[in-house]
Amino acid sequence: MKLPRDRVVFITGASTGIGRAAAEAFRKDGARVAVCARSEIRGLDALCLRCDVRNPEEVKKAVQSVIDEFGELHVLVNNAGFGHYSPVEEQSREDFENIFRTNVFGPFHCVQAALPHLKKTGGQVINISSVRARATVPYMTSYSMTKHALHSFSEGLRVELKPLGIDVIEIGPGLTATKFQSNAKKDGISPDF
């Protein structure tokens, strides 16, 4: 199904970087855009919501806010995530679990909350993965694991949702001109490789 030009797009992790750029591009193309992040979002022509994707109740509330504002949802962009640099031996269990809660459980929560609405519009799920899903480098093992999990999630979801007319798209960018490097958690590692 071809989506309308004024489609409703909900983007997670849109305060900076890829999420913010995606919001601006969709808006410029005529979409009605809703965005969320844990921090305040300023300067976007969009419905801006605070939401921590690790919390399924906050995700449900954010998706409902999108529906209350626009009446429908066509595209979910799972972009929220962060990196972590650490030798496996030194990474804390807390940090390991936190990156999985954000980068893997977050998209899972968002898809579950959005699916009832995407079924009505024959919409799309766009998962922002990484080249690191298939090419792990030293000190980024946990990040790569999360992106590989997101890749597997995308593959399975694509097959599940195809009969419902919902497309699943996975995007795996490499190095980007964002604050990813400076925002990534680093445990005594200089990520210059």
CSV table of C-alpha atoms in Angstrom, one decimal, residues 11-86:
chain,number,residue,atom,x,y,z
A,11,ILE,CA,10.4,8.7,15.6
A,12,THR,CA,12.1,7.7,18.8
A,13,GLY,CA,15.4,9.1,20.0
A,14,ALA,CA,14.9,12.3,18.0
A,15,SER,CA,16.6,15.0,20.2
A,16,THR,CA,19.8,14.8,18.1
A,17,GLY,CA,21.5,13.0,15.3
A,18,ILE,CA,19.8,10.5,12.9
A,19,GLY,CA,16.5,10.8,14.7
A,20,ARG,CA,16.4,14.6,14.5
A,21,ALA,CA,17.5,14.6,10.8
A,22,ALA,CA,14.9,12.0,10.0
A,23,ALA,CA,12.2,14.1,11.6
A,24,GLU,CA,13.3,17.2,9.6
A,25,ALA,CA,13.4,15.2,6.4
A,26,PHE,CA,9.9,13.6,6.9
A,27,ARG,CA,8.4,17.0,7.8
A,28,LYS,CA,10.0,18.6,4.7
A,29,ASP,CA,8.4,15.8,2.6
A,30,GLY,CA,4.9,16.6,4.0
A,31,ALA,CA,4.6,14.1,6.8
A,32,ARG,CA,3.0,14.9,10.1
A,33,VAL,CA,5.7,14.1,12.6
A,34,ALA,CA,5.8,13.1,16.3
A,35,VAL,CA,9.1,12.6,18.1
A,36,CYS,CA,10.2,11.4,21.5
A,37,ALA,CA,13.3,11.3,23.6
A,38,ARG,CA,14.2,11.1,27.2
A,39,SER,CA,15.5,14.7,27.1
A,40,GLU,CA,13.5,17.8,26.0
A,41,ILE,CA,13.3,18.3,22.2
A,42,ARG,CA,13.4,21.9,21.0
A,43,GLY,CA,13.1,23.6,17.6
A,44,LEU,CA,11.4,20.8,15.7
A,45,ASP,CA,8.1,21.4,13.8
A,46,ALA,CA,6.6,18.2,15.4
A,47,LEU,CA,4.6,16.8,18.3
A,48,CYS,CA,7.5,16.5,20.9
A,49,LEU,CA,7.1,14.0,23.7
A,50,ARG,CA,9.2,12.8,26.6
A,51,CYS,CA,9.5,9.1,26.6
A,52,ASP,CA,12.0,6.5,27.8
A,53,VAL,CA,11.6,3.6,25.4
A,54,ARG,CA,12.9,1.2,28.1
A,55,ASN,CA,9.6,1.7,29.9
A,56,PRO,CA,6.7,0.0,28.1
A,57,GLU,CA,4.1,2.1,29.9
A,58,GLU,CA,5.7,5.4,28.8
A,59,VAL,CA,5.9,4.0,25.3
A,60,LYS,CA,2.1,3.1,25.3
A,61,LYS,CA,1.3,6.6,26.6
A,62,ALA,CA,3.5,8.2,23.9
A,63,VAL,CA,1.9,6.2,21.1
A,64,GLN,CA,-1.6,7.1,22.4
A,65,SER,CA,-0.6,10.8,22.4
A,66,VAL,CA,0.3,10.4,18.7
A,67,ILE,CA,-3.1,8.9,18.0
A,68,ASP,CA,-4.9,11.5,20.1
A,69,GLU,CA,-3.1,14.3,18.1
A,70,PHE,CA,-3.3,12.8,14.6
A,71,GLY,CA,-5.9,10.1,14.7
A,72,GLU,CA,-3.6,7.5,13.0
A,73,LEU,CA,-0.1,6.2,12.6
A,74,HIS,CA,1.7,5.2,9.4
A,75,VAL,CA,5.4,4.9,10.2
A,76,LEU,CA,7.3,3.9,13.4
A,77,VAL,CA,11.0,4.8,13.3
A,78,ASN,CA,12.9,2.9,16.1
A,79,ASN,CA,16.0,5.1,16.4
A,80,ALA,CA,16.5,5.5,20.2
A,81,GLY,CA,19.8,3.9,21.2
A,82,PHE,CA,23.3,4.5,22.4
A,83,GLY,CA,26.8,3.1,22.2
A,84,HIS,CA,29.2,1.7,24.8
A,85,TYR,CA,32.9,1.2,24.6
A,86,SER,CA,34.4,-1.2,27.1
